[in-house]
mmCIF file of C-alpha atoms and ligand atoms in Angstrom:
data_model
loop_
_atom_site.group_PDB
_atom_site.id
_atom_site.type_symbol
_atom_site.label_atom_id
_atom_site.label_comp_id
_atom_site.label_asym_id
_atom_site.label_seq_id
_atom_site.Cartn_x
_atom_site.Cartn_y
_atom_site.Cartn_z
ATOM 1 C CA UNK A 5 -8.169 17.214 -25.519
ATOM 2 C CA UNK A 6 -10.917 18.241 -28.133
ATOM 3 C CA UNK A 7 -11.724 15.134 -28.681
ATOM 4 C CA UNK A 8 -13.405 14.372 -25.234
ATOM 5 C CA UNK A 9 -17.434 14.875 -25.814
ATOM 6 C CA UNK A 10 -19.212 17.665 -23.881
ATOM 7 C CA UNK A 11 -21.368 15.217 -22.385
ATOM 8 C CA UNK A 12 -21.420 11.224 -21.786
ATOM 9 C CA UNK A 13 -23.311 8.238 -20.275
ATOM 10 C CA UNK A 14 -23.303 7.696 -16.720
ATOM 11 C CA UNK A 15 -25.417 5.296 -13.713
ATOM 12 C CA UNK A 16 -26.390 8.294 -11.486
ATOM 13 C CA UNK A 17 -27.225 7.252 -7.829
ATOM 14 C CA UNK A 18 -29.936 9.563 -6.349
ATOM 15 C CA UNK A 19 -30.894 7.864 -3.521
ATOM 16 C CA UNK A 20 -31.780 4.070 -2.473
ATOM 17 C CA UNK A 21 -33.352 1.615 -4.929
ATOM 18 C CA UNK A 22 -33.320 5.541 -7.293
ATOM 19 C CA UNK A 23 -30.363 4.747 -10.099
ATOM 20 C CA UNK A 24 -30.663 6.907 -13.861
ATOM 21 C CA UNK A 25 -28.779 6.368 -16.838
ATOM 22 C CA UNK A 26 -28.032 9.479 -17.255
ATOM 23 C CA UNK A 27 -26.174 11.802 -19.920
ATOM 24 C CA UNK A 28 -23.993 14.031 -17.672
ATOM 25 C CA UNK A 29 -21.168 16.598 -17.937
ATOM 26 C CA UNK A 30 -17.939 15.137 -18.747
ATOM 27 C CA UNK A 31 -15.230 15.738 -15.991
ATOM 28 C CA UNK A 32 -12.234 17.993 -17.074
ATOM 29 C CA UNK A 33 -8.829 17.652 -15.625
ATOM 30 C CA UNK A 34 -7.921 20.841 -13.233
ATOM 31 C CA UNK A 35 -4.954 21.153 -11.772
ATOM 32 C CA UNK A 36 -3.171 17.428 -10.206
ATOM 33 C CA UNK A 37 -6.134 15.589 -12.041
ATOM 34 C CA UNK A 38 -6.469 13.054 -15.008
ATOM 35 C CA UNK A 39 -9.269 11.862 -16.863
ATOM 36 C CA UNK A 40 -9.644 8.271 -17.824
ATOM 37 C CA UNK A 41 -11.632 6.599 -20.336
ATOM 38 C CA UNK A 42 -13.476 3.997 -18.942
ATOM 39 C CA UNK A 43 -13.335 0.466 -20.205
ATOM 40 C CA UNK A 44 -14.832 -1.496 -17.608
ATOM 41 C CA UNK A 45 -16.093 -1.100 -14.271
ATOM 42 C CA UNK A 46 -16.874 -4.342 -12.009
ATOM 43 C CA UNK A 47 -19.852 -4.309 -9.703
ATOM 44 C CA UNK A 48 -19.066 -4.711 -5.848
ATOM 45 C CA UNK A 49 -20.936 -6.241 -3.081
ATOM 46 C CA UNK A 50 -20.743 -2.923 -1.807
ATOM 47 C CA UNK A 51 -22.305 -1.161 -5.108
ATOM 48 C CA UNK A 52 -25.343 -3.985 -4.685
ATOM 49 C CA UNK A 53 -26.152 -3.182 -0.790
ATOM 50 C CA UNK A 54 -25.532 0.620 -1.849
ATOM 51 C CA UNK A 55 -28.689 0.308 -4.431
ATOM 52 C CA UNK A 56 -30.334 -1.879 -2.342
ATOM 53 C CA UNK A 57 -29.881 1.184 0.583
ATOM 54 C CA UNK A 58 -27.775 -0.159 3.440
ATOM 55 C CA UNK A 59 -28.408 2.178 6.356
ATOM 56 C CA UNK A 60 -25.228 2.089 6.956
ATOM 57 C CA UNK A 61 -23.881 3.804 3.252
ATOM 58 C CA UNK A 62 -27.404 6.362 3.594
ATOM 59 C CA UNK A 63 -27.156 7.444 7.149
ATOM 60 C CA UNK A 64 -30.390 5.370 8.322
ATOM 61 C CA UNK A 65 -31.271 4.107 11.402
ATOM 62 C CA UNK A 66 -29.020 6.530 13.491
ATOM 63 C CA UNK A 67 -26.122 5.798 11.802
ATOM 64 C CA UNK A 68 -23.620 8.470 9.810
ATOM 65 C CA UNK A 69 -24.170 8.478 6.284
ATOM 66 C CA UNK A 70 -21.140 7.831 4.165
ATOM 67 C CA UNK A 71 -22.714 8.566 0.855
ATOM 68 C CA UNK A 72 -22.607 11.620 -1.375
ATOM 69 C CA UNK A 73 -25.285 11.476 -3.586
ATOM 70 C CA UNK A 74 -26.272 12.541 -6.727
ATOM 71 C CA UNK A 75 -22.894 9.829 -7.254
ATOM 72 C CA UNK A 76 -21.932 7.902 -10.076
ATOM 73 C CA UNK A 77 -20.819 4.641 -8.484
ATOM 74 C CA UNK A 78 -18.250 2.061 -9.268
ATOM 75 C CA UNK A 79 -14.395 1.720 -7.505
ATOM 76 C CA UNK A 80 -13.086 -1.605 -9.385
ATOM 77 C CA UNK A 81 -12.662 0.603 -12.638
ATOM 78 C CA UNK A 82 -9.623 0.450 -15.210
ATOM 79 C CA UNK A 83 -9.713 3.248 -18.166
ATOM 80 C CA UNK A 84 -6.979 4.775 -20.319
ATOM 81 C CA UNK A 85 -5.698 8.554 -19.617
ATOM 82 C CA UNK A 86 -7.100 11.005 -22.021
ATOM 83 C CA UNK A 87 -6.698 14.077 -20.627
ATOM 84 C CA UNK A 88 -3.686 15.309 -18.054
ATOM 85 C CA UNK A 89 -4.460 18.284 -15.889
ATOM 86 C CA UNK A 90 -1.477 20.680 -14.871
ATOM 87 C CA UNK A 91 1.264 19.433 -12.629
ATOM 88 C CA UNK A 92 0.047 15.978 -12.035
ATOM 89 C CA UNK A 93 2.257 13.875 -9.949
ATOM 90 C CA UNK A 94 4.250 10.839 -11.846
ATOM 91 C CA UNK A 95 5.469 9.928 -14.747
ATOM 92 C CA UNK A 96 1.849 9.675 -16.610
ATOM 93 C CA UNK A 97 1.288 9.543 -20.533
ATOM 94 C CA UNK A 98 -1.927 10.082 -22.438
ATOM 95 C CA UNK A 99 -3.072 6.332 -23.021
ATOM 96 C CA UNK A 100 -1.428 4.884 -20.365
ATOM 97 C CA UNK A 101 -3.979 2.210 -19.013
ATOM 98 C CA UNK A 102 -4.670 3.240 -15.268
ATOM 99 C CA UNK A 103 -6.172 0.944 -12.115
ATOM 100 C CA UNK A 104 -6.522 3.418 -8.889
ATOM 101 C CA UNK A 105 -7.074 2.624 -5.510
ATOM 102 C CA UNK A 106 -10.557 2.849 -4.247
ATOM 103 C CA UNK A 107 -9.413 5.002 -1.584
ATOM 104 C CA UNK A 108 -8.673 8.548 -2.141
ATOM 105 C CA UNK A 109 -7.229 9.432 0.953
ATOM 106 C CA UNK A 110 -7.347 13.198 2.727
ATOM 107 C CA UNK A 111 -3.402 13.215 3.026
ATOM 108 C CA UNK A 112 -4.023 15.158 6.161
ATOM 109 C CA UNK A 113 -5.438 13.381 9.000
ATOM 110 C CA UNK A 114 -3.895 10.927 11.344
ATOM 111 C CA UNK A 115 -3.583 7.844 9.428
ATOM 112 C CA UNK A 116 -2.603 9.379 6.320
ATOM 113 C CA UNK A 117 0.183 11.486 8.025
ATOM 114 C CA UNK A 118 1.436 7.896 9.839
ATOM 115 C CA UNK A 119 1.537 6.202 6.144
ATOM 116 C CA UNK A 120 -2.021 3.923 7.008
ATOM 117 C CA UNK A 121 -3.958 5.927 4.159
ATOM 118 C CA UNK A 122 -6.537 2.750 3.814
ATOM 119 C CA UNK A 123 -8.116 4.102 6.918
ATOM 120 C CA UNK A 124 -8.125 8.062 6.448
ATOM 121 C CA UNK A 125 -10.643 9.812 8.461
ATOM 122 C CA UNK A 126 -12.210 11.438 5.726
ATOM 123 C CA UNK A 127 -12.372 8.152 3.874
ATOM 124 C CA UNK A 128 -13.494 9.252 0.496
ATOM 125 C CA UNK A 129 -14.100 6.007 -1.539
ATOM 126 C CA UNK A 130 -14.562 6.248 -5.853
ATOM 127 C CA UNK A 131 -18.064 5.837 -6.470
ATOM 128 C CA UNK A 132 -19.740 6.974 -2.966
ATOM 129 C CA UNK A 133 -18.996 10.401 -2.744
ATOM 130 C CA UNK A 134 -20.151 12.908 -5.823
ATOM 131 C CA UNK A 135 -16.458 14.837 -5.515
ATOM 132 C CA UNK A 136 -14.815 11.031 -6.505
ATOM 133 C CA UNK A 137 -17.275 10.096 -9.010
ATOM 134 C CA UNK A 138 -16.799 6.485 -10.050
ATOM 135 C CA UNK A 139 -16.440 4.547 -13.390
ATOM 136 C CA UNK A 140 -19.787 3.588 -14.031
ATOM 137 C CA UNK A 141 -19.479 6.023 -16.445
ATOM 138 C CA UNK A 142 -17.504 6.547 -19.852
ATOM 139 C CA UNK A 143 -15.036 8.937 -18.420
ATOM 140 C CA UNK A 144 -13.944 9.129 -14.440
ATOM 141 C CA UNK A 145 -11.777 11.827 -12.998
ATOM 142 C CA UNK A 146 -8.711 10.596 -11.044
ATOM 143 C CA UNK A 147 -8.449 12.934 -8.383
ATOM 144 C CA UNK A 148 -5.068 14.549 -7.477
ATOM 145 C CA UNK A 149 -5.420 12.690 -4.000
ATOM 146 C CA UNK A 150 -5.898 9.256 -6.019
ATOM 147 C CA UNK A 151 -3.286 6.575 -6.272
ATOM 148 C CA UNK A 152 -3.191 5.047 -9.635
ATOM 149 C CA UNK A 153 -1.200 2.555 -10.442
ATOM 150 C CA UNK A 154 0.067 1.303 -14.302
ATOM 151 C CA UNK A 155 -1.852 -1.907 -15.848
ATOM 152 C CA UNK A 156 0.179 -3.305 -18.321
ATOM 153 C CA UNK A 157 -1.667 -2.737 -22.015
ATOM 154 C CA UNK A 158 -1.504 -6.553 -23.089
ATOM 155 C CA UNK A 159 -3.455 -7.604 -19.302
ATOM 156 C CA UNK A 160 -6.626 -8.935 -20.750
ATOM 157 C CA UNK A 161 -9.831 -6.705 -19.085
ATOM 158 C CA UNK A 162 -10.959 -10.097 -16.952
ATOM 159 C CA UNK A 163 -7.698 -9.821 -14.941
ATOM 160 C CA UNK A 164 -7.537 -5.731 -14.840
ATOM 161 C CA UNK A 165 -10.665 -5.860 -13.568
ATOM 162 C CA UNK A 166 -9.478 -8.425 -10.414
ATOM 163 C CA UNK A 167 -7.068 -5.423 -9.284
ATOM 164 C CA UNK A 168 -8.935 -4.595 -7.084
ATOM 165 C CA UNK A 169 -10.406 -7.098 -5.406
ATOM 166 C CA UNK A 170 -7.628 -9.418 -5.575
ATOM 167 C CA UNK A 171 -5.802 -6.510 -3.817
ATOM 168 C CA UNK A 172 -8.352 -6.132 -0.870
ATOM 169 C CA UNK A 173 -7.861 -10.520 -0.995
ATOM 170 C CA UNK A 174 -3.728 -10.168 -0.221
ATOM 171 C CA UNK A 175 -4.263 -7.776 2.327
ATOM 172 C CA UNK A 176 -6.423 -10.399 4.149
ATOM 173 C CA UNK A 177 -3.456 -12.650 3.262
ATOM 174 C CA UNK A 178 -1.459 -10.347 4.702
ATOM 175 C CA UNK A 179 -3.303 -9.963 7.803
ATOM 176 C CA UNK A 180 -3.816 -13.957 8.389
ATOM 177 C CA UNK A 181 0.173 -14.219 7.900
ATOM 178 C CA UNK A 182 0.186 -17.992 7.536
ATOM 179 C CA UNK A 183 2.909 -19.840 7.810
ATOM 180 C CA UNK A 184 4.112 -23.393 6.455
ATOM 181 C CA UNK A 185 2.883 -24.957 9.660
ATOM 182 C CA UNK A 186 -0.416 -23.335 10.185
ATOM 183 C CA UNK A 187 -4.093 -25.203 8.942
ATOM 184 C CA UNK A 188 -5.833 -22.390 7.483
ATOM 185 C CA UNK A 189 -10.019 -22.322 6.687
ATOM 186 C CA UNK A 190 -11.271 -19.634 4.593
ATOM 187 C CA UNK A 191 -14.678 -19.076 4.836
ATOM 188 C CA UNK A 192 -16.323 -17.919 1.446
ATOM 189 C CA UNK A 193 -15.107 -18.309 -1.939
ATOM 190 C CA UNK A 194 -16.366 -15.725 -3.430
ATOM 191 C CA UNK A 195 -14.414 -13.506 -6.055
ATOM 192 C CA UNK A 196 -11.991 -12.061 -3.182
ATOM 193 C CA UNK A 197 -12.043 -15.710 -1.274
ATOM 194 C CA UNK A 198 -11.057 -16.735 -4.845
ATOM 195 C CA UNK A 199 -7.933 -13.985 -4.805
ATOM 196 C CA UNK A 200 -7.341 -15.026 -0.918
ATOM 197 C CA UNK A 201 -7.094 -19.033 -2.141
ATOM 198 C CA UNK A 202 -3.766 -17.660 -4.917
ATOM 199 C CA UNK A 203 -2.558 -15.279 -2.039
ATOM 200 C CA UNK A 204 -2.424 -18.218 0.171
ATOM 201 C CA UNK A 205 -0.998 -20.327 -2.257
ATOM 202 C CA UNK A 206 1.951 -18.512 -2.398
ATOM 203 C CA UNK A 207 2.588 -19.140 1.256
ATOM 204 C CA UNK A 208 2.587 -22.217 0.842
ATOM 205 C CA UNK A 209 0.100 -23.169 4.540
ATOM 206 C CA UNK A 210 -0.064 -26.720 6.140
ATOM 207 C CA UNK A 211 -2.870 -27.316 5.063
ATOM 208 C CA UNK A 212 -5.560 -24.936 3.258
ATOM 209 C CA UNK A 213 -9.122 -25.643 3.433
ATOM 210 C CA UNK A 214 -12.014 -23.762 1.669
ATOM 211 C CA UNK A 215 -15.653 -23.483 2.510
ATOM 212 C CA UNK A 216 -18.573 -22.332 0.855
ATOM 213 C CA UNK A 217 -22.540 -23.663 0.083
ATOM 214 C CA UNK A 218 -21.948 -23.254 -3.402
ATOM 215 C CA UNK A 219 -20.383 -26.325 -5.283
ATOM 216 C CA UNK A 220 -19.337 -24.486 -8.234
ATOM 217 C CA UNK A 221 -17.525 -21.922 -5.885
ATOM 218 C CA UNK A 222 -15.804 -24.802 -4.579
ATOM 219 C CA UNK A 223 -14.617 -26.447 -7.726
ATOM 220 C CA UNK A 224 -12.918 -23.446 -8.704
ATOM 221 C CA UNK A 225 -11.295 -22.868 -5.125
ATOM 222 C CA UNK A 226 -9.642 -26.279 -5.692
ATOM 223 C CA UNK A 227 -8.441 -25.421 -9.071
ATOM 224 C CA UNK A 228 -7.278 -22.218 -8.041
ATOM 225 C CA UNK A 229 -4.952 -24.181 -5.295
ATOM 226 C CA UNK A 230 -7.107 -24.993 -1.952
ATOM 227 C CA UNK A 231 -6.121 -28.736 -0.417
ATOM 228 C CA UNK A 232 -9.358 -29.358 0.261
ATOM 229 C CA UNK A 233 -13.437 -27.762 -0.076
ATOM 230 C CA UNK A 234 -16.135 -28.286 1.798
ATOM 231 C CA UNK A 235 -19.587 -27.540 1.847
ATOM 232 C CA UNK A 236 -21.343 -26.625 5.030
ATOM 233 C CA UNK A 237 -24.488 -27.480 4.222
ATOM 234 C CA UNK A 238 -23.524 -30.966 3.296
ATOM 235 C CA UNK A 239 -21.286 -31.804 5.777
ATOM 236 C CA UNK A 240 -20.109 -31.662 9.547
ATOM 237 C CA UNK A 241 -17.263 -29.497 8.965
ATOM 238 C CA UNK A 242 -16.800 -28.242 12.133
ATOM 239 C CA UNK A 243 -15.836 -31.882 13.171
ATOM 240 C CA UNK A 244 -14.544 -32.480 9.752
ATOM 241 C CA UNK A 245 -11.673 -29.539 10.472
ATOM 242 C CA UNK A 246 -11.164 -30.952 14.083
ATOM 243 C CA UNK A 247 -10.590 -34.712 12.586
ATOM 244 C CA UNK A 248 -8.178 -33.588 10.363
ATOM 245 C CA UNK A 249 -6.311 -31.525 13.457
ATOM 246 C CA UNK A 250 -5.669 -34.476 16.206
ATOM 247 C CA UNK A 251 -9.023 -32.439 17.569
ATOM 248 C CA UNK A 252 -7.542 -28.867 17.820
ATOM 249 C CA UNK A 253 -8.724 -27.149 15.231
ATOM 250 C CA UNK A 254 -7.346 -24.886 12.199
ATOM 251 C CA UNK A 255 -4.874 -22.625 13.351
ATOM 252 C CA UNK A 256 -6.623 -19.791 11.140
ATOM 253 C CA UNK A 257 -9.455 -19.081 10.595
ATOM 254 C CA UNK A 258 -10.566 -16.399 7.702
ATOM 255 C CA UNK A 259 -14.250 -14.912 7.580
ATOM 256 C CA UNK A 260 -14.888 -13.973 4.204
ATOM 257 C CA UNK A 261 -18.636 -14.908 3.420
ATOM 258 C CA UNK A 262 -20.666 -12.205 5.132
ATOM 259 C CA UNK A 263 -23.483 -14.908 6.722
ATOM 260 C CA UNK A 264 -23.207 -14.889 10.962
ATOM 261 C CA UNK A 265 -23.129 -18.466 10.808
ATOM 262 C CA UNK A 266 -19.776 -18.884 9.112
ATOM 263 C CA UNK A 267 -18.640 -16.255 12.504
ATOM 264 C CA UNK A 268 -20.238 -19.184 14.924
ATOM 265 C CA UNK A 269 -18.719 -21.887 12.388
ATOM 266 C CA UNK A 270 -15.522 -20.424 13.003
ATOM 267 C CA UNK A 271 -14.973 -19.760 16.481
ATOM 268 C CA UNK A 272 -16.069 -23.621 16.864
ATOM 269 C CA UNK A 273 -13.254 -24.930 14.381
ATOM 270 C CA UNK A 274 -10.604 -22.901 15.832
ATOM 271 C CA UNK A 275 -7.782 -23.928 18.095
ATOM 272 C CA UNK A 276 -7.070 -22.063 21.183
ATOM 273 C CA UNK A 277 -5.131 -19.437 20.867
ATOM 274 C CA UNK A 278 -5.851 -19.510 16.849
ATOM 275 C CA UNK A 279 -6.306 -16.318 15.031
ATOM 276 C CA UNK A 280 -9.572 -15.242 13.586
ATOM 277 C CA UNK A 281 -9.396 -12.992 10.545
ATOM 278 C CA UNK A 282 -12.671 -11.271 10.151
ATOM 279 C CA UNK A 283 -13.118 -9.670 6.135
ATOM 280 C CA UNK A 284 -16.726 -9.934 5.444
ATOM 281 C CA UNK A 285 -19.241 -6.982 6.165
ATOM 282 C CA UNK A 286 -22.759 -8.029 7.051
ATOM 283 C CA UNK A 287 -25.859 -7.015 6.154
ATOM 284 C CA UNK A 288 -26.841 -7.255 10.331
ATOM 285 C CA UNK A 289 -25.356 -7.372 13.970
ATOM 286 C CA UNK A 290 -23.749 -11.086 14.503
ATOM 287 C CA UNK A 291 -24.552 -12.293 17.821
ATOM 288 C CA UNK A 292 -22.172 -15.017 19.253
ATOM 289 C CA UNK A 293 -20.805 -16.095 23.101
ATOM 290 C CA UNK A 294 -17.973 -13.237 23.205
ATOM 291 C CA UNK A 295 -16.228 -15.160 26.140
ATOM 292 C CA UNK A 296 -14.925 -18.266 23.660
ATOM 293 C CA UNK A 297 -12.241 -15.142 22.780
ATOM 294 C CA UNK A 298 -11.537 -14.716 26.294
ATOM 295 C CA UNK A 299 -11.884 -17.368 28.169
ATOM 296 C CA UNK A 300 -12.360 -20.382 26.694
ATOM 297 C CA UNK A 301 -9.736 -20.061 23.275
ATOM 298 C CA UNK A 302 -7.804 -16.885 23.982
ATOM 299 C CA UNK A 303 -8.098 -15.377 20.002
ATOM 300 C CA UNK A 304 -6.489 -13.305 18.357
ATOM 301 C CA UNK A 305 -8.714 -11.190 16.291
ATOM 302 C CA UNK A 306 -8.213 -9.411 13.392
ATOM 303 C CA UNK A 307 -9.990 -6.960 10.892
ATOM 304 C CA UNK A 308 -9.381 -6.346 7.329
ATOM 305 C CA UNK A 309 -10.251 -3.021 5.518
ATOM 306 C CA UNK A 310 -9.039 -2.306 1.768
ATOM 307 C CA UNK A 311 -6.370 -2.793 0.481
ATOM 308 C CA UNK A 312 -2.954 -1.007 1.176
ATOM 309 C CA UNK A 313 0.687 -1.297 -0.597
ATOM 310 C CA UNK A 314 -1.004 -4.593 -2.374
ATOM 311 C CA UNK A 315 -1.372 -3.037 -6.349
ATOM 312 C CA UNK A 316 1.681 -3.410 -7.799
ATOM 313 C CA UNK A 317 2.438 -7.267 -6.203
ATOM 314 C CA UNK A 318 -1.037 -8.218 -6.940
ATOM 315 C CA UNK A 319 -1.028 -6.615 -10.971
ATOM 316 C CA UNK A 320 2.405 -8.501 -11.183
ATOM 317 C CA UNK A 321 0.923 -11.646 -9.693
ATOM 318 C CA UNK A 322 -1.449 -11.833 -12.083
ATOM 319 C CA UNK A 323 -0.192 -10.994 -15.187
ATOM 320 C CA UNK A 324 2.556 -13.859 -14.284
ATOM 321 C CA UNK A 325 -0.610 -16.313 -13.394
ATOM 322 C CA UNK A 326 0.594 -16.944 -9.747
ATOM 323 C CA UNK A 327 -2.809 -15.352 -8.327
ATOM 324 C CA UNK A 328 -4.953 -17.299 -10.719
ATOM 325 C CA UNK A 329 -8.261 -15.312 -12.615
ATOM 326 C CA UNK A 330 -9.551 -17.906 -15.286
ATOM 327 C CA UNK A 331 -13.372 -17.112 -15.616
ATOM 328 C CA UNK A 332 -13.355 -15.102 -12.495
ATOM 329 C CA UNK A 333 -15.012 -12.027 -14.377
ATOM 330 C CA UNK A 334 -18.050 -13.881 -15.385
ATOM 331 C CA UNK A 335 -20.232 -11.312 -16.985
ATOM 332 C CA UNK A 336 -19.718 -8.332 -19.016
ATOM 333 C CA UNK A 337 -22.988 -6.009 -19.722
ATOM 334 C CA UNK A 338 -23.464 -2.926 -21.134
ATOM 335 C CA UNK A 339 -23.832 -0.184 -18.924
ATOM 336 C CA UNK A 340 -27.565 0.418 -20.320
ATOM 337 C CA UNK A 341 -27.779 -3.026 -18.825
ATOM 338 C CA UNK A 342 -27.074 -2.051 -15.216
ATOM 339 C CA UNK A 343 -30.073 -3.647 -13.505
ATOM 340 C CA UNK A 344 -29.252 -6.709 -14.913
ATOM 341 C CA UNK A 345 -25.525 -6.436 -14.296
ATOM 342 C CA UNK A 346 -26.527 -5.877 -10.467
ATOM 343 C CA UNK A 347 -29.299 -8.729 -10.684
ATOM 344 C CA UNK A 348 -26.280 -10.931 -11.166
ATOM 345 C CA UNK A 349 -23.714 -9.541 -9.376
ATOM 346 C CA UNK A 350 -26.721 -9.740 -6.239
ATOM 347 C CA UNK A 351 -27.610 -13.036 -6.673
ATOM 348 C CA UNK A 352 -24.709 -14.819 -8.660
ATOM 349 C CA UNK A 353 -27.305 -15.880 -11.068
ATOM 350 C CA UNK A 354 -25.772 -18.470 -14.023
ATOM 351 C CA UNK A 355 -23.258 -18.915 -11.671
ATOM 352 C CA UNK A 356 -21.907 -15.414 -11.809
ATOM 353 C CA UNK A 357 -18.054 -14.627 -9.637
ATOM 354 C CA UNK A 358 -17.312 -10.768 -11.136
ATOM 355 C CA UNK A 359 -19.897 -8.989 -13.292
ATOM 356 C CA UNK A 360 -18.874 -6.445 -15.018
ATOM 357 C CA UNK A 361 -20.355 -3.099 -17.065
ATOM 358 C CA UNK A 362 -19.108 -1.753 -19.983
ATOM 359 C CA UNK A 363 -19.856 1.931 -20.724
HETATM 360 ZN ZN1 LIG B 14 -14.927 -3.580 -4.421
HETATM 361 ZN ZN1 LIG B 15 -6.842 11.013 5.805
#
């Protein structure tokens, strides 16, 4: 395609706390590849403790570094195909509107070979390493590992841009597995507790309580479908949840705030034998009295990571409204605007869910 500029605008990651708005080479299609152009990319939780230089994405403190830099970030991205390298696999068109997954898996290790891609070995992620640049940019290449998946052209931006995390949200669902008889907490109301409160929804729990500090998080939990909201720092909700159980406790709990209280908070609310569904990263070690797994409640525990075989259920959930996303994506900025875009998306300043930049 001539029409694709020699060079574009791009938020180059150098090192912590070191982002440039840059003017870059554009990336060209080889063989297996696509290029997209970008209309939006949303900012992550991930993207903020990236800048902000979590040893654990830089390789401090001992630890293995995960990043690739000099990186443009950005994995919640949705852009239209403009160029189509040879032999690319599927049925793609020039302008067909594109979501990928954020994972672009090796395809050769041991969990890609056994079909459980989410947690490849190699674990390249959009927007961390510099050979899977990311869509903070006006054009992105789509890899020929990549798994892109089609957003239909009338989806407004706000609810392309929840693909993503909505997705990584019903595989938490999925992973919780309420049923109709089970009292389920969620813990954190964020944007992806927001897509866990519609994935819930649809199965329909006993009873489905949300909790956050933040009121406004709560109001739209309740519209979106919880029973009931809380607020922890308001209330006894530990003995709130155990009131409302005969004094057992929720049969689920889900961890999606990222503060070590709401792990404490948790394994006080649940029953025994209750499972405990663990999504949040932290920015720290939680400390808590292992043994209430063992020996006091015997818990099931369960992680969460990504966000497999959930695209195409999640972009037809909400396109048909099930997996509600009014005002969800918050604020748009222009990618010149990063630092405030991150400002926001770090401190969820003006009540900010889902800022987004547009390059
Ligand atoms: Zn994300
Ligand atoms: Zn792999």
């Amino acid at each position: 395609m001539s029409n694709i500029p020699k060079t574009m605008k791009a938020l180059v990651a150098y090192a912590p706390g070191d982002y440039r708005l840059e003017q870059v080479e554009t990336p060209r299609a080889g063989e297996g590849e696509m290029i997209l152009k970008v209309e939006a990319c949303g900012i992550c939780a991930g993207d903020v403790k990236a800048l902000h230089g979590a040893p654990s994405f830089w390789g401090l403190d001992g630890q293995a570094k995960y990043i690739k830099e000099p990186v443009i970030p950005g994995h919640e991205f949705v852009g239209k195909v403009v160029e189509i390298g040879p032999n690319v696999e599927g049925d793609w068109k020039i302008g067909d509107r594109i979501c990928p997954e954020q994972i672009v898996p090796c395809g050769k290790c041991m969990f890609c070979k056994s079909g459980r891609y989410w947690m490849c070995e190699k674990h390249d992620l959009f927007g961390f390493q510099n050979n899977v640049n990311g869509g903070m940019a006006e054009y992105v290449r789509i890899t020929k590992e990549a798994r892109p998946y089609k957003v239909p052209d009338d989806m407004p931006i706000e609810q392309a841009l929840l693909i993503e995390p909505y997705s990584c949200s019903k595989h938490c669902v999925d992973r919780a597995a309420p049923t109709n008889e089970d009292v389920v907490v969620l813990s954190g109301v964020g944007t992806l507790g927001l897509g866990m409160v519609g994935g819930l929804r649809k199965r329909n729990p006993k009873l489905l309580i949300a909790l956050d500090m933040n009121d406004v998080r709560l109001a739209k939990a309740k519209a979106f479908g919880a029973d009931m909201v809380m607020n922890p720092g308001k209330e006894d909700v530990v003995k709130k949840v155990k009131d409302l159980t005969g004094g057992y406790g929720c049969d689920i709990y889900i961890e999606a705030s990222g503060h070590p209280s709401s792990v404490q908070q948790g394994l006080d609310m649940i029953r025994k034998m209750g499972r405990f569904v663990e999504f949040s990263v932290f920015g720290s070690p939680v400390t808590v009295d292992w043994s209430i797994i063992s020996d006091r409640k015997e818990l099931d525990l369960l992680g969460v990571h990504l966000s497999p075989y959930s695209y195409d259920s999640v972009i037809q959930w909400i396109g048909d409204g099930t997996m509600p996303t009014d005002g969800v994506v918050s604020h748009k900025f222009p990618l010149e605007q990063w630092q405030t875009g991150f400002e926001y998306a770090a401190t969820g300043k003006d009540n900010s869910f889902k800022v987004a930049l547009i390059p």
